[in-house]
Short mmCIF file of C-alpha atoms in Angstrom, two decimals:
data_model
loop_
_atom_site.label_atom_id
_atom_site.label_comp_id
_atom_site.label_asym_id
_atom_site.label_seq_id
_atom_site.Cartn_x
_atom_site.Cartn_y
_atom_site.Cartn_z
CA LEU A 468 -5.55 3.53 9.90
CA ALA A 469 -4.31 5.93 12.82
CA ALA A 470 -4.07 9.31 12.14
CA ALA A 471 -6.95 11.15 10.94
CA ASN A 472 -6.03 14.26 8.06
CA ASN A 473 -2.84 12.28 6.43
CA TRP A 474 -4.88 9.93 4.64
CA ASN A 475 -7.21 12.73 1.18
CA ASP A 476 -9.62 10.46 0.19
CA ILE A 477 -10.63 10.34 -3.69
CA THR A 478 -13.65 11.37 -5.03
CA ALA A 479 -15.75 9.20 -7.70
CA GLU A 480 -16.16 12.14 -10.10
CA GLY A 481 -11.78 11.99 -9.80
CA ILE A 482 -11.06 14.44 -7.69
CA ALA A 483 -7.73 13.76 -6.84
CA ASN A 484 -6.91 15.03 -2.51
CA GLY A 485 -10.32 15.57 -2.00
CA THR A 486 -11.48 15.23 1.30
CA PRO A 487 -9.32 14.45 4.50
CA VAL A 488 -10.48 11.67 5.75
CA ASP A 489 -9.00 9.19 9.72
CA GLY A 490 -7.54 6.31 7.59
CA PRO A 491 -8.59 4.09 4.51
CA GLN A 492 -11.93 2.52 4.57
CA ASN A 493 -12.49 -0.91 2.53
CA GLY A 494 -11.96 -0.84 -1.33
CA MET A 495 -11.32 2.83 -1.70
CA ALA A 496 -8.09 4.56 -3.25
CA PHE A 497 -6.42 7.15 -1.30
CA THR A 498 -2.78 9.43 -2.08
CA TYR A 499 -0.74 9.92 0.98
CA GLY A 500 -1.84 13.29 1.92
CA GLY A 501 1.32 14.17 4.24
CA ASP A 502 4.69 13.68 4.98
CA HIS A 503 4.29 11.66 8.57
CA THR A 504 4.68 7.73 9.91
CA ILE A 505 1.10 6.30 9.33
CA THR A 506 0.36 2.80 10.69
CA ALA A 507 -2.04 -0.22 9.42
CA ASP A 508 -4.12 -0.94 13.11
CA GLU A 509 -6.89 -1.75 11.48
CA ALA A 510 -7.82 -5.72 10.75
CA GLY A 511 -8.38 -7.20 7.68
CA ARG A 512 -8.52 -3.30 6.03
CA ILE A 513 -8.35 -3.58 1.88
CA ILE A 514 -7.18 -0.55 0.51
CA THR A 515 -7.04 -0.63 -3.25
CA ALA A 516 -4.29 1.85 -4.07
CA ILE A 517 -2.41 4.08 -2.33
CA ASN A 518 -0.45 6.62 -4.41
CA VAL A 519 2.64 8.53 -2.48
CA ALA A 520 3.33 11.05 -5.34
CA GLY A 521 3.93 15.09 -4.27
CA THR A 522 4.88 13.88 -0.28
CA THR A 523 7.90 12.43 1.20
CA PRO A 524 5.97 9.80 2.92
CA VAL A 525 8.47 8.77 6.33
CA GLY A 526 6.14 4.99 6.47
CA LEU A 527 3.78 2.93 6.49
CA ASN A 528 3.77 0.40 9.51
CA ILE A 529 1.42 -3.10 9.53
CA THR A 530 0.26 -4.25 13.13
CA GLN A 531 -2.36 -5.69 11.40
CA ASN A 532 -2.53 -7.87 8.59
CA THR A 533 -3.83 -5.67 5.69
CA VAL A 534 -4.37 -6.33 1.25
CA VAL A 535 -2.97 -3.43 -0.77
CA GLY A 536 -3.30 -3.82 -4.83
CA SER A 537 -1.69 -1.11 -5.95
CA ILE A 538 1.25 1.54 -4.36
CA VAL A 539 2.00 4.22 -6.87
CA THR A 540 4.36 7.65 -6.87
CA GLY A 541 5.62 10.14 -9.30
CA GLY A 542 9.03 9.62 -7.96
CA ASN A 543 8.10 9.05 -3.88
CA LEU A 544 8.69 5.41 -2.49
CA LEU A 545 6.70 4.34 1.00
CA PRO A 546 8.88 2.70 3.08
CA VAL A 547 6.92 0.06 4.90
CA THR A 548 7.75 -1.55 8.45
CA ILE A 549 6.26 -5.64 8.97
CA THR A 550 5.01 -6.56 12.71
CA ALA A 551 5.94 -9.83 14.00
CA GLY A 552 3.10 -12.41 13.70
CA LYS A 553 1.61 -9.13 10.59
CA SER A 554 1.51 -9.43 7.22
CA LEU A 555 1.18 -7.45 4.30
CA THR A 556 -0.55 -8.51 1.09
CA LEU A 557 0.26 -7.07 -2.97
CA ASN A 558 -2.44 -8.37 -4.82
CA GLY A 559 -2.42 -6.39 -7.61
CA THR A 560 -6.29 -6.69 -8.31
CA ASN A 561 -8.22 -3.93 -7.85
CA ALA A 562 -6.38 -1.27 -10.06
CA VAL A 563 -7.64 1.92 -10.03
CA ALA A 564 -8.61 4.19 -13.43
CA ALA A 565 -7.21 7.38 -14.01
CA ASN A 566 -10.70 8.80 -13.31
CA HIS A 567 -10.46 8.09 -9.80
CA GLY A 568 -7.80 11.09 -9.63
CA PHE A 569 -4.95 8.44 -10.40
CA ASP A 570 -4.08 5.68 -12.43
CA ALA A 571 -2.48 2.77 -10.70
CA PRO A 572 -2.09 0.45 -12.96
CA ALA A 573 -2.70 -3.84 -11.51
CA ASP A 574 0.49 -5.08 -10.12
CA ASN A 575 1.95 -2.31 -9.92
CA TYR A 576 4.34 -1.04 -7.21
CA THR A 577 6.99 1.42 -7.33
CA GLY A 578 5.66 3.53 -4.45
CA LEU A 579 6.77 0.92 -2.32
CA GLY A 580 10.39 1.73 -1.25
CA ASN A 581 12.46 -0.09 1.86
CA ILE A 582 10.63 -2.60 3.84
CA THR A 583 11.75 -4.69 6.63
CA LEU A 584 10.54 -7.90 8.21
CA GLU A 585 10.53 -7.18 12.02
CA GLY A 586 11.26 -10.61 14.10
CA GLU A 587 9.18 -13.94 13.37
CA ASN A 588 6.14 -14.77 11.29
CA ALA A 589 6.67 -11.20 9.53
CA ALA A 590 4.62 -11.18 6.40
CA LEU A 591 5.37 -9.85 2.77
CA ILE A 592 2.91 -11.90 0.96
CA ILE A 593 3.10 -10.94 -3.33
CA GLN A 594 -0.50 -11.90 -5.48
CA SER A 595 -0.98 -12.10 -8.90
CA VAL A 596 -2.91 -12.97 -10.93
CA THR A 597 -1.18 -13.02 -13.91
CA PRO A 598 2.30 -14.36 -15.17
CA ALA A 599 3.74 -10.76 -15.15
CA LYS A 600 6.62 -8.84 -13.93
CA ILE A 601 6.75 -7.13 -10.73
CA THR A 602 9.33 -4.72 -9.55
CA LEU A 603 10.53 -3.32 -5.93
CA ALA A 604 12.30 -0.82 -5.76
CA GLY A 605 13.39 -0.73 -2.22
CA ASN A 606 15.08 -3.63 0.04
CA ILE A 607 14.05 -6.04 2.28
CA ASP A 608 15.97 -6.42 5.55
CA GLY A 609 15.30 -8.24 8.66
CA GLY A 610 13.60 -11.40 9.43
CA GLY A 611 10.59 -13.48 8.39
CA ILE A 612 8.14 -14.46 5.85
CA ILE A 613 8.65 -13.72 1.75
CA THR A 614 5.68 -15.75 -0.08
CA VAL A 615 4.87 -15.14 -4.04
CA SER A 616 2.03 -16.73 -5.68
CA THR A 617 1.18 -16.09 -9.70
CA ASP A 618 -1.75 -17.47 -9.71
CA ALA A 619 -6.07 -16.26 -7.82
CA ALA A 620 -5.62 -19.81 -4.94
#
């Protein structure tokens, strides 16, 4: 992701808001570190969880296909804009235990705010490996594709 020092690493010892990093790396969890707009511009990035507690995030712009396991909060919501032809996949399979600085159970999107689909083939994909209730707190606006699957296939 493009903006440096707006994401904070979660250390193996479970220290939340640890070292600022340039952006999430594959298979890692992160705490949103400020009131910024972040652009997901790395193709195929998989983020296990995003924590938006303690900040008022301006937004997450999806300009490359991105997968997120969970988005959790202490009350703040992360608005997301998905560019035409790109997708945000909520896969819910990569939960984070509390010993990583915050607790992000599978299929938890309580920190996900309004979603804007910007144009043709902008896609929100929700995949759950268990038939569980998934609640989205925000509105979905614009034109695009919404796909929901409750199996691992």
